[in-house]
Amino acid sequence: MDKMNHSSAEAEAENIEPLRYLSKGEATAIETELLRDYRFGQQQLIEIWGQACALAITKAYPLSSLAKKQPTVLVICGAEQNGSIGLVCARHLRMFEYEPTIYHPKRSSHSLHQDFTVQCEKMDIPFLSYLPTEVQLINDAYNLVIDAMMGPEADCADIREPYSGILVTLKQVKTPIASVDVPSGWDVEEPNQDGINPEVLISLTAPKKCAMSFSGKHFLAGRFLPYDIQKKYELNLPVYPGTDSLIEL
């Protein structure tokens, strides 16, 4: 009997469907459904994702593991949704006793983005007025760079200033990089051709197709997705441990 149960368990394990990697269109469709049909608020989603990103950073780079005396982290934020997620991530990292600094070269006029900016300012998180082009200054000052510049919505074939210049700098830094959802400069659906090379990737909701070629430490933050959406898009999400809101893939 035990042998039979063991065999059926093995069969079930073999029948587990692989994790689904999303196209750009699928990622957009899921987010639209969450906002329109499931009545999630955009601010709510950004807060969920930003906090999960901060938790992933604490797992990948615990305070005790940081090389520098001060637990400094540079968070580079774009003007779109990924930038807002970066701002939330920075605020939570501050609560977790890291010392984030934000570089936010192109601020959005969107009220939500402005709200997240004010929340960081009220937490006394410093904002850089410019990013040093001398790479050694970044290497010396920070334990880690968080790339929250360009998310799935970005067109990697048309990257303009200031982001094109920032990418040139980030390709040269020795400081580890952790990217939010899609590494800046990567096509959402293609393997990396000429983008940055992050050490950590934090996928949001479900990983994107470009992450199939990612060989670093990969986290998934998506433990809020209604079961009907998971089923509809056949996401085959992994089982999250305990009550954790993220999982290392």
PDB file of N, CA and C in Angstrom, residues 112-215:
ATOM      1  N   LEU A 112      -0.409  59.591  -7.894  1.00  0.00           N
ATOM      2  CA  LEU A 112       0.043  58.441  -7.105  1.00  0.00           C
ATOM      3  C   LEU A 112       1.560  58.463  -6.954  1.00  0.00           C
ATOM      4  N   HIS A 113       2.242  58.709  -8.049  1.00  0.00           N
ATOM      5  CA  HIS A 113       3.703  58.744  -8.042  1.00  0.00           C
ATOM      6  C   HIS A 113       4.187  59.852  -7.095  1.00  0.00           C
ATOM      7  N   GLN A 114       3.505  60.968  -7.139  1.00  0.00           N
ATOM      8  CA  GLN A 114       3.866  62.081  -6.255  1.00  0.00           C
ATOM      9  C   GLN A 114       3.629  61.719  -4.794  1.00  0.00           C
ATOM     10  N   ASP A 115       2.542  61.001  -4.534  1.00  0.00           N
ATOM     11  CA  ASP A 115       2.253  60.567  -3.156  1.00  0.00           C
ATOM     12  C   ASP A 115       3.369  59.671  -2.621  1.00  0.00           C
ATOM     13  N   PHE A 116       3.803  58.702  -3.453  1.00  0.00           N
ATOM     14  CA  PHE A 116       4.869  57.800  -3.016  1.00  0.00           C
ATOM     15  C   PHE A 116       6.180  58.556  -2.807  1.00  0.00           C
ATOM     16  N   THR A 117       6.410  59.584  -3.606  1.00  0.00           N
ATOM     17  CA  THR A 117       7.617  60.407  -3.451  1.00  0.00           C
ATOM     18  C   THR A 117       7.590  61.145  -2.115  1.00  0.00           C
ATOM     19  N   VAL A 118       6.441  61.743  -1.807  1.00  0.00           N
ATOM     20  CA  VAL A 118       6.303  62.477  -0.540  1.00  0.00           C
ATOM     21  C   VAL A 118       6.497  61.535   0.654  1.00  0.00           C
ATOM     22  N   GLN A 119       5.954  60.317   0.557  1.00  0.00           N
ATOM     23  CA  GLN A 119       6.107  59.359   1.656  1.00  0.00           C
ATOM     24  C   GLN A 119       7.587  59.077   1.927  1.00  0.00           C
ATOM     25  N   CYS A 120       8.387  58.977   0.855  1.00  0.00           N
ATOM     26  CA  CYS A 120       9.827  58.751   1.022  1.00  0.00           C
ATOM     27  C   CYS A 120      10.503  59.978   1.631  1.00  0.00           C
ATOM     28  N   GLU A 121      10.119  61.147   1.162  1.00  0.00           N
ATOM     29  CA  GLU A 121      10.701  62.388   1.703  1.00  0.00           C
ATOM     30  C   GLU A 121      10.398  62.524   3.195  1.00  0.00           C
ATOM     31  N   LYS A 122       9.176  62.154   3.578  1.00  0.00           N
ATOM     32  CA  LYS A 122       8.778  62.249   4.993  1.00  0.00           C
ATOM     33  C   LYS A 122       9.514  61.227   5.863  1.00  0.00           C
ATOM     34  N   MET A 123      10.069  60.200   5.223  1.00  0.00           N
ATOM     35  CA  MET A 123      10.871  59.203   5.947  1.00  0.00           C
ATOM     36  C   MET A 123      12.350  59.616   5.986  1.00  0.00           C
ATOM     37  N   ASP A 124      12.622  60.832   5.506  1.00  0.00           N
ATOM     38  CA  ASP A 124      14.005  61.352   5.467  1.00  0.00           C
ATOM     39  C   ASP A 124      14.927  60.489   4.610  1.00  0.00           C
ATOM     40  N   ILE A 125      14.375  59.920   3.549  1.00  0.00           N
ATOM     41  CA  ILE A 125      15.205  59.187   2.590  1.00  0.00           C
ATOM     42  C   ILE A 125      15.793  60.203   1.621  1.00  0.00           C
ATOM     43  N   PRO A 126      17.112  60.250   1.480  1.00  0.00           N
ATOM     44  CA  PRO A 126      17.714  61.255   0.603  1.00  0.00           C
ATOM     45  C   PRO A 126      17.493  60.950  -0.876  1.00  0.00           C
ATOM     46  N   PHE A 127      17.389  62.018  -1.676  1.00  0.00           N
ATOM     47  CA  PHE A 127      17.274  61.924  -3.127  1.00  0.00           C
ATOM     48  C   PHE A 127      18.527  62.530  -3.749  1.00  0.00           C
ATOM     49  N   LEU A 128      19.142  61.802  -4.672  1.00  0.00           N
ATOM     50  CA  LEU A 128      20.302  62.329  -5.387  1.00  0.00           C
ATOM     51  C   LEU A 128      19.851  63.306  -6.472  1.00  0.00           C
ATOM     52  N   SER A 129      20.602  64.374  -6.657  1.00  0.00           N
ATOM     53  CA  SER A 129      20.287  65.319  -7.737  1.00  0.00           C
ATOM     54  C   SER A 129      20.879  64.853  -9.067  1.00  0.00           C
ATOM     55  N   TYR A 130      21.917  64.014  -9.011  1.00  0.00           N
ATOM     56  CA  TYR A 130      22.486  63.443 -10.237  1.00  0.00           C
ATOM     57  C   TYR A 130      23.142  62.113  -9.892  1.00  0.00           C
ATOM     58  N   LEU A 131      23.325  61.280 -10.909  1.00  0.00           N
ATOM     59  CA  LEU A 131      23.993  59.994 -10.718  1.00  0.00           C
ATOM     60  C   LEU A 131      25.449  60.144 -11.140  1.00  0.00           C
ATOM     61  N   PRO A 132      26.396  59.842 -10.259  1.00  0.00           N
ATOM     62  CA  PRO A 132      27.807  59.968 -10.654  1.00  0.00           C
ATOM     63  C   PRO A 132      28.112  59.102 -11.880  1.00  0.00           C
ATOM     64  N   THR A 133      28.785  59.685 -12.857  1.00  0.00           N
ATOM     65  CA  THR A 133      29.195  58.884 -14.020  1.00  0.00           C
ATOM     66  C   THR A 133      30.493  58.144 -13.722  1.00  0.00           C
ATOM     67  N   GLU A 134      31.171  58.574 -12.651  1.00  0.00           N
ATOM     68  CA  GLU A 134      32.379  57.865 -12.230  1.00  0.00           C
ATOM     69  C   GLU A 134      31.941  56.634 -11.438  1.00  0.00           C
ATOM     70  N   VAL A 135      32.088  55.506 -12.074  1.00  0.00           N
ATOM     71  CA  VAL A 135      31.535  54.261 -11.543  1.00  0.00           C
ATOM     72  C   VAL A 135      32.080  53.937 -10.153  1.00  0.00           C
ATOM     73  N   GLN A 136      33.333  54.261  -9.910  1.00  0.00           N
ATOM     74  CA  GLN A 136      33.949  53.919  -8.630  1.00  0.00           C
ATOM     75  C   GLN A 136      33.241  54.589  -7.453  1.00  0.00           C
ATOM     76  N   LEU A 137      32.687  55.769  -7.682  1.00  0.00           N
ATOM     77  CA  LEU A 137      31.951  56.467  -6.614  1.00  0.00           C
ATOM     78  C   LEU A 137      30.727  55.649  -6.185  1.00  0.00           C
ATOM     79  N   ILE A 138      30.050  55.028  -7.140  1.00  0.00           N
ATOM     80  CA  ILE A 138      28.891  54.182  -6.822  1.00  0.00           C
ATOM     81  C   ILE A 138      29.355  52.915  -6.112  1.00  0.00           C
ATOM     82  N   ASN A 139      30.425  52.302  -6.651  1.00  0.00           N
ATOM     83  CA  ASN A 139      30.960  51.082  -6.028  1.00  0.00           C
ATOM     84  C   ASN A 139      31.350  51.322  -4.572  1.00  0.00           C
ATOM     85  N   ASP A 140      31.939  52.496  -4.304  1.00  0.00           N
ATOM     86  CA  ASP A 140      32.423  52.808  -2.954  1.00  0.00           C
ATOM     87  C   ASP A 140      31.283  53.142  -1.988  1.00  0.00           C
ATOM     88  N   ALA A 141      30.212  53.724  -2.518  1.00  0.00           N
ATOM     89  CA  ALA A 141      29.171  54.268  -1.635  1.00  0.00           C
ATOM     90  C   ALA A 141      28.061  53.272  -1.290  1.00  0.00           C
ATOM     91  N   TYR A 142      27.792  52.295  -2.174  1.00  0.00           N
ATOM     92  CA  TYR A 142      26.589  51.478  -2.011  1.00  0.00           C
ATOM     93  C   TYR A 142      26.890  49.978  -2.010  1.00  0.00           C
ATOM     94  N   ASN A 143      26.148  49.265  -1.172  1.00  0.00           N
ATOM     95  CA  ASN A 143      26.218  47.796  -1.148  1.00  0.00           C
ATOM     96  C   ASN A 143      25.465  47.171  -2.312  1.00  0.00           C
ATOM     97  N   LEU A 144      24.498  47.914  -2.832  1.00  0.00           N
ATOM     98  CA  LEU A 144      23.533  47.329  -3.750  1.00  0.00           C
ATOM     99  C   LEU A 144      22.851  48.435  -4.542  1.00  0.00           C
ATOM    100  N   VAL A 145      22.547  48.159  -5.813  1.00  0.00           N
ATOM    101  CA  VAL A 145      21.729  49.062  -6.630  1.00  0.00           C
ATOM    102  C   VAL A 145      20.433  48.338  -6.978  1.00  0.00           C
ATOM    103  N   ILE A 146      19.302  48.999  -6.745  1.00  0.00           N
ATOM    104  CA  ILE A 146      18.008  48.450  -7.144  1.00  0.00           C
ATOM    105  C   ILE A 146      17.554  49.171  -8.407  1.00  0.00           C
ATOM    106  N   ASP A 147      17.345  48.392  -9.444  1.00  0.00           N
ATOM    107  CA  ASP A 147      16.938  48.915 -10.747  1.00  0.00           C
ATOM    108  C   ASP A 147      15.415  48.859 -10.838  1.00  0.00           C
ATOM    109  N   ALA A 148      14.779  50.028 -10.646  1.00  0.00           N
ATOM    110  CA  ALA A 148      13.316  50.143 -10.774  1.00  0.00           C
ATOM    111  C   ALA A 148      12.994  51.190 -11.836  1.00  0.00           C
ATOM    112  N   MET A 149      13.761  51.148 -12.918  1.00  0.00           N
ATOM    113  CA  MET A 149      13.615  52.177 -13.950  1.00  0.00           C
ATOM    114  C   MET A 149      12.529  51.856 -14.958  1.00  0.00           C
ATOM    115  N   MET A 150      12.715  50.750 -15.674  1.00  0.00           N
ATOM    116  CA  MET A 150      11.885  50.486 -16.843  1.00  0.00           C
ATOM    117  C   MET A 150      11.219  49.131 -16.700  1.00  0.00           C
ATOM    118  N   GLY A 151       9.908  49.127 -16.609  1.00  0.00           N
ATOM    119  CA  GLY A 151       9.180  47.879 -16.414  1.00  0.00           C
ATOM    120  C   GLY A 151       8.752  47.252 -17.722  1.00  0.00           C
ATOM    121  N   PRO A 152       7.766  46.359 -17.673  1.00  0.00           N
ATOM    122  CA  PRO A 152       7.306  45.642 -18.864  1.00  0.00           C
ATOM    123  C   PRO A 152       6.766  46.572 -19.950  1.00  0.00           C
ATOM    124  N   GLU A 153       6.304  47.767 -19.533  1.00  0.00           N
ATOM    125  CA  GLU A 153       5.697  48.671 -20.521  1.00  0.00           C
ATOM    126  C   GLU A 153       6.728  49.411 -21.372  1.00  0.00           C
ATOM    127  N   ALA A 154       8.006  49.338 -20.995  1.00  0.00           N
ATOM    128  CA  ALA A 154       9.036  50.115 -21.685  1.00  0.00           C
ATOM    129  C   ALA A 154       9.368  49.522 -23.052  1.00  0.00           C
ATOM    130  N   ASP A 155       9.756  50.400 -23.979  1.00  0.00           N
ATOM    131  CA  ASP A 155      10.198  49.987 -25.311  1.00  0.00           C
ATOM    132  C   ASP A 155      11.718  49.998 -25.314  1.00  0.00           C
ATOM    133  N   CYS A 156      12.308  48.808 -25.238  1.00  0.00           N
ATOM    134  CA  CYS A 156      13.764  48.742 -25.098  1.00  0.00           C
ATOM    135  C   CYS A 156      14.495  49.155 -26.376  1.00  0.00           C
ATOM    136  N   ALA A 157      13.752  49.253 -27.483  1.00  0.00           N
ATOM    137  CA  ALA A 157      14.373  49.692 -28.742  1.00  0.00           C
ATOM    138  C   ALA A 157      14.452  51.218 -28.825  1.00  0.00           C
ATOM    139  N   ASP A 158      13.810  51.897 -27.892  1.00  0.00           N
ATOM    140  CA  ASP A 158      13.774  53.364 -27.938  1.00  0.00           C
ATOM    141  C   ASP A 158      14.032  53.931 -26.538  1.00  0.00           C
ATOM    142  N   ILE A 159      15.200  53.633 -26.010  1.00  0.00           N
ATOM    143  CA  ILE A 159      15.550  54.111 -24.669  1.00  0.00           C
ATOM    144  C   ILE A 159      16.227  55.479 -24.797  1.00  0.00           C
ATOM    145  N   ARG A 160      15.648  56.458 -24.150  1.00  0.00           N
ATOM    146  CA  ARG A 160      16.153  57.827 -24.271  1.00  0.00           C
ATOM    147  C   ARG A 160      16.805  58.279 -22.971  1.00  0.00           C
ATOM    148  N   GLU A 161      17.448  59.444 -23.059  1.00  0.00           N
ATOM    149  CA  GLU A 161      18.011  60.038 -21.857  1.00  0.00           C
ATOM    150  C   GLU A 161      16.879  60.427 -20.909  1.00  0.00           C
ATOM    151  N   PRO A 162      17.080  60.366 -19.599  1.00  0.00           N
ATOM    152  CA  PRO A 162      18.360  60.073 -18.941  1.00  0.00           C
ATOM    153  C   PRO A 162      18.674  58.581 -18.809  1.00  0.00           C
ATOM    154  N   TYR A 163      17.710  57.718 -19.231  1.00  0.00           N
ATOM    155  CA  TYR A 163      17.855  56.293 -18.924  1.00  0.00           C
ATOM    156  C   TYR A 163      18.951  55.607 -19.739  1.00  0.00           C
ATOM    157  N   SER A 164      19.154  56.046 -20.965  1.00  0.00           N
ATOM    158  CA  SER A 164      20.223  55.430 -21.767  1.00  0.00           C
ATOM    159  C   SER A 164      21.581  55.653 -21.118  1.00  0.00           C
ATOM    160  N   GLY A 165      21.791  56.858 -20.584  1.00  0.00           N
ATOM    161  CA  GLY A 165      23.054  57.149 -19.896  1.00  0.00           C
ATOM    162  C   GLY A 165      23.205  56.374 -18.598  1.00  0.00           C
ATOM    163  N   ILE A 166      22.094  56.220 -17.874  1.00  0.00           N
ATOM    164  CA  ILE A 166      22.127  55.463 -16.607  1.00  0.00           C
ATOM    165  C   ILE A 166      22.493  54.007 -16.895  1.00  0.00           C
ATOM    166  N   LEU A 167      21.939  53.451 -17.973  1.00  0.00           N
ATOM    167  CA  LEU A 167      22.237  52.056 -18.326  1.00  0.00           C
ATOM    168  C   LEU A 167      23.714  51.872 -18.653  1.00  0.00           C
ATOM    169  N   VAL A 168      24.310  52.847 -19.332  1.00  0.00           N
ATOM    170  CA  VAL A 168      25.750  52.781 -19.628  1.00  0.00           C
ATOM    171  C   VAL A 168      26.539  52.683 -18.322  1.00  0.00           C
ATOM    172  N   THR A 169      26.146  53.499 -17.339  1.00  0.00           N
ATOM    173  CA  THR A 169      26.820  53.483 -16.032  1.00  0.00           C
ATOM    174  C   THR A 169      26.604  52.146 -15.324  1.00  0.00           C
ATOM    175  N   LEU A 170      25.349  51.661 -15.335  1.00  0.00           N
ATOM    176  CA  LEU A 170      25.033  50.429 -14.599  1.00  0.00           C
ATOM    177  C   LEU A 170      25.726  49.206 -15.198  1.00  0.00           C
ATOM    178  N   LYS A 171      26.012  49.248 -16.483  1.00  0.00           N
ATOM    179  CA  LYS A 171      26.728  48.121 -17.097  1.00  0.00           C
ATOM    180  C   LYS A 171      28.169  48.029 -16.603  1.00  0.00           C
ATOM    181  N   GLN A 172      28.662  49.124 -16.021  1.00  0.00           N
ATOM    182  CA  GLN A 172      30.063  49.159 -15.592  1.00  0.00           C
ATOM    183  C   GLN A 172      30.243  48.965 -14.087  1.00  0.00           C
ATOM    184  N   VAL A 173      29.177  49.149 -13.306  1.00  0.00           N
ATOM    185  CA  VAL A 173      29.350  49.083 -11.855  1.00  0.00           C
ATOM    186  C   VAL A 173      29.676  47.669 -11.401  1.00  0.00           C
ATOM    187  N   LYS A 174      30.459  47.559 -10.339  1.00  0.00           N
ATOM    188  CA  LYS A 174      30.765  46.269  -9.713  1.00  0.00           C
ATOM    189  C   LYS A 174      29.755  45.946  -8.605  1.00  0.00           C
ATOM    190  N   THR A 175      29.059  46.985  -8.133  1.00  0.00           N
ATOM    191  CA  THR A 175      28.045  46.795  -7.089  1.00  0.00           C
ATOM    192  C   THR A 175      26.930  45.888  -7.617  1.00  0.00           C
ATOM    193  N   PRO A 176      26.476  44.912  -6.826  1.00  0.00           N
ATOM    194  CA  PRO A 176      25.385  44.037  -7.287  1.00  0.00           C
ATOM    195  C   PRO A 176      24.127  44.832  -7.637  1.00  0.00           C
ATOM    196  N   ILE A 177      23.423  44.373  -8.649  1.00  0.00           N
ATOM    197  CA  ILE A 177      22.175  45.009  -9.079  1.00  0.00           C
ATOM    198  C   ILE A 177      21.025  44.029  -8.865  1.00  0.00           C
ATOM    199  N   ALA A 178      19.921  44.542  -8.317  1.00  0.00           N
ATOM    200  CA  ALA A 178      18.671  43.776  -8.216  1.00  0.00           C
ATOM    201  C   ALA A 178      17.629  44.495  -9.051  1.00  0.00           C
ATOM    202  N   SER A 179      17.027  43.801 -10.008  1.00  0.00           N
ATOM    203  CA  SER A 179      16.058  44.425 -10.912  1.00  0.00           C
ATOM    204  C   SER A 179      14.630  44.058 -10.532  1.00  0.00           C
ATOM    205  N   VAL A 180      13.741  45.035 -10.714  1.00  0.00           N
ATOM    206  CA  VAL A 180      12.321  44.850 -10.419  1.00  0.00           C
ATOM    207  C   VAL A 180      11.584  44.448 -11.697  1.00  0.00           C
ATOM    208  N   ASP A 181      11.041  43.251 -11.716  1.00  0.00           N
ATOM    209  CA  ASP A 181      10.157  42.691 -12.742  1.00  0.00           C
ATOM    210  C   ASP A 181      10.841  42.416 -14.084  1.00  0.00           C
ATOM    211  N   VAL A 182      11.368  43.450 -14.734  1.00  0.00           N
ATOM    212  CA  VAL A 182      12.101  43.280 -15.990  1.00  0.00           C
ATOM    213  C   VAL A 182      13.372  44.124 -15.906  1.00  0.00           C
ATOM    214  N   PRO A 183      14.542  43.529 -16.042  1.00  0.00           N
ATOM    215  CA  PRO A 183      15.763  44.338 -15.979  1.00  0.00           C
ATOM    216  C   PRO A 183      15.745  45.442 -17.035  1.00  0.00           C
ATOM    217  N   SER A 184      16.127  46.632 -16.657  1.00  0.00           N
ATOM    218  CA  SER A 184      16.076  47.765 -17.575  1.00  0.00           C
ATOM    219  C   SER A 184      16.958  47.512 -18.797  1.00  0.00           C
ATOM    220  N   GLY A 185      16.381  47.784 -19.961  1.00  0.00           N
ATOM    221  CA  GLY A 185      17.091  47.545 -21.213  1.00  0.00           C
ATOM    222  C   GLY A 185      16.790  46.200 -21.834  1.00  0.00           C
ATOM    223  N   TRP A 186      16.114  45.313 -21.097  1.00  0.00           N
ATOM    224  CA  TRP A 186      15.749  43.998 -21.636  1.00  0.00           C
ATOM    225  C   TRP A 186      14.396  44.096 -22.333  1.00  0.00           C
ATOM    226  N   ASP A 187      14.245  43.335 -23.412  1.00  0.00           N
ATOM    227  CA  ASP A 187      12.933  43.159 -24.024  1.00  0.00           C
ATOM    228  C   ASP A 187      12.136  42.199 -23.141  1.00  0.00           C
ATOM    229  N   VAL A 188      10.862  42.502 -22.926  1.00  0.00           N
ATOM    230  CA  VAL A 188      10.035  41.684 -22.026  1.00  0.00           C
ATOM    231  C   VAL A 188       9.985  40.218 -22.467  1.00  0.00           C
ATOM    232  N   GLU A 189      10.044  40.003 -23.777  1.00  0.00           N
ATOM    233  CA  GLU A 189       9.799  38.657 -24.290  1.00  0.00           C
ATOM    234  C   GLU A 189      11.043  37.962 -24.824  1.00  0.00           C
ATOM    235  N   GLU A 190      12.184  38.627 -24.780  1.00  0.00           N
ATOM    236  CA  GLU A 190      13.385  38.064 -25.393  1.00  0.00           C
ATOM    237  C   GLU A 190      14.513  37.906 -24.382  1.00  0.00           C
ATOM    238  N   PRO A 191      15.420  36.969 -24.619  1.00  0.00           N
ATOM    239  CA  PRO A 191      16.616  36.875 -23.770  1.00  0.00           C
ATOM    240  C   PRO A 191      17.424  38.163 -23.853  1.00  0.00           C
ATOM    241  N   ASN A 192      18.173  38.433 -22.817  1.00  0.00           N
ATOM    242  CA  ASN A 192      18.977  39.663 -22.769  1.00  0.00           C
ATOM    243  C   ASN A 192      19.998  39.706 -23.909  1.00  0.00           C
ATOM    244  N   GLN A 193      20.003  40.810 -24.640  1.00  0.00           N
ATOM    245  CA  GLN A 193      20.975  41.003 -25.708  1.00  0.00           C
ATOM    246  C   GLN A 193      22.078  41.962 -25.261  1.00  0.00           C
ATOM    247  N   ASP A 194      21.667  43.141 -24.822  1.00  0.00           N
ATOM    248  CA  ASP A 194      22.669  44.166 -24.528  1.00  0.00           C
ATOM    249  C   ASP A 194      22.282  44.988 -23.299  1.00  0.00           C
ATOM    250  N   GLY A 195      21.558  44.361 -22.370  1.00  0.00           N
ATOM    251  CA  GLY A 195      21.111  45.098 -21.187  1.00  0.00           C
ATOM    252  C   GLY A 195      22.078  44.937 -20.033  1.00  0.00           C
ATOM    253  N   ILE A 196      21.630  45.392 -18.874  1.00  0.00           N
ATOM    254  CA  ILE A 196      22.432  45.221 -17.670  1.00  0.00           C
ATOM    255  C   ILE A 196      22.400  43.754 -17.245  1.00  0.00           C
ATOM    256  N   ASN A 197      23.248  43.396 -16.304  1.00  0.00           N
ATOM    257  CA  ASN A 197      23.348  42.009 -15.874  1.00  0.00           C
ATOM    258  C   ASN A 197      23.092  41.916 -14.372  1.00  0.00           C
ATOM    259  N   PRO A 198      21.817  41.930 -13.966  1.00  0.00           N
ATOM    260  CA  PRO A 198      21.528  41.919 -12.522  1.00  0.00           C
ATOM    261  C   PRO A 198      21.888  40.586 -11.868  1.00  0.00           C
ATOM    262  N   GLU A 199      22.199  40.674 -10.582  1.00  0.00           N
ATOM    263  CA  GLU A 199      22.483  39.479  -9.782  1.00  0.00           C
ATOM    264  C   GLU A 199      21.179  38.865  -9.278  1.00  0.00           C
ATOM    265  N   VAL A 200      20.172  39.739  -9.071  1.00  0.00           N
ATOM    266  CA  VAL A 200      18.872  39.318  -8.539  1.00  0.00           C
ATOM    267  C   VAL A 200      17.768  39.890  -9.423  1.00  0.00           C
ATOM    268  N   LEU A 201      16.735  39.082  -9.670  1.00  0.00           N
ATOM    269  CA  LEU A 201      15.537  39.544 -10.377  1.00  0.00           C
ATOM    270  C   LEU A 201      14.326  39.247  -9.500  1.00  0.00           C
ATOM    271  N   ILE A 202      13.473  40.256  -9.338  1.00  0.00           N
ATOM    272  CA  ILE A 202      12.246  40.087  -8.553  1.00  0.00           C
ATOM    273  C   ILE A 202      11.072  40.204  -9.513  1.00  0.00           C
ATOM    274  N   SER A 203      10.503  39.067  -9.910  1.00  0.00           N
ATOM    275  CA  SER A 203       9.358  39.062 -10.818  1.00  0.00           C
ATOM    276  C   SER A 203       8.086  39.360 -10.031  1.00  0.00           C
ATOM    277  N   LEU A 204       7.200  40.133 -10.647  1.00  0.00           N
ATOM    278  CA  LEU A 204       5.953  40.526  -9.991  1.00  0.00           C
ATOM    279  C   LEU A 204       4.768  39.820 -10.644  1.00  0.00           C
ATOM    280  N   THR A 205       3.887  39.269  -9.833  1.00  0.00           N
ATOM    281  CA  THR A 205       2.675  38.544 -10.257  1.00  0.00           C
ATOM    282  C   THR A 205       3.029  37.188 -10.867  1.00  0.00           C
ATOM    283  N   ALA A 206       3.727  37.202 -12.008  1.00  0.00           N
ATOM    284  CA  ALA A 206       4.245  35.985 -12.644  1.00  0.00           C
ATOM    285  C   ALA A 206       5.458  36.417 -13.460  1.00  0.00           C
ATOM    286  N   PRO A 207       6.438  35.534 -13.649  1.00  0.00           N
ATOM    287  CA  PRO A 207       7.637  35.944 -14.384  1.00  0.00           C
ATOM    288  C   PRO A 207       7.328  36.218 -15.855  1.00  0.00           C
ATOM    289  N   LYS A 208       8.109  37.105 -16.462  1.00  0.00           N
ATOM    290  CA  LYS A 208       7.950  37.444 -17.872  1.00  0.00           C
ATOM    291  C   LYS A 208       8.872  36.543 -18.707  1.00  0.00           C
ATOM    292  N   LYS A 209       8.593  36.461 -19.999  1.00  0.00           N
ATOM    293  CA  LYS A 209       9.331  35.528 -20.859  1.00  0.00           C
ATOM    294  C   LYS A 209      10.838  35.764 -20.846  1.00  0.00           C
ATOM    295  N   CYS A 210      11.255  37.028 -20.697  1.00  0.00           N
ATOM    296  CA  CYS A 210      12.695  37.311 -20.697  1.00  0.00           C
ATOM    297  C   CYS A 210      13.411  36.632 -19.534  1.00  0.00           C
ATOM    298  N   ALA A 211      12.662  36.330 -18.453  1.00  0.00           N
ATOM    299  CA  ALA A 211      13.277  35.734 -17.263  1.00  0.00           C
ATOM    300  C   ALA A 211      13.649  34.270 -17.470  1.00  0.00           C
ATOM    301  N   MET A 212      13.193  33.666 -18.568  1.00  0.00           N
ATOM    302  CA  MET A 212      13.517  32.259 -18.812  1.00  0.00           C
ATOM    303  C   MET A 212      15.021  32.064 -18.988  1.00  0.00           C
ATOM    304  N   SER A 213      15.703  33.113 -19.440  1.00  0.00           N
ATOM    305  CA  SER A 213      17.154  33.000 -19.661  1.00  0.00           C
ATOM    306  C   SER A 213      17.960  33.559 -18.489  1.00  0.00           C
ATOM    307  N   PHE A 214      17.257  33.994 -17.421  1.00  0.00           N
ATOM    308  CA  PHE A 214      17.959  34.614 -16.286  1.00  0.00           C
ATOM    309  C   PHE A 214      18.599  33.537 -15.421  1.00  0.00           C
ATOM    310  N   SER A 215      19.877  33.705 -15.118  1.00  0.00           N
ATOM    311  CA  SER A 215      20.613  32.660 -14.382  1.00  0.00           C
ATOM    312  C   SER A 215      20.961  33.058 -12.953  1.00  0.00           C
TER     313      SER A 215
END
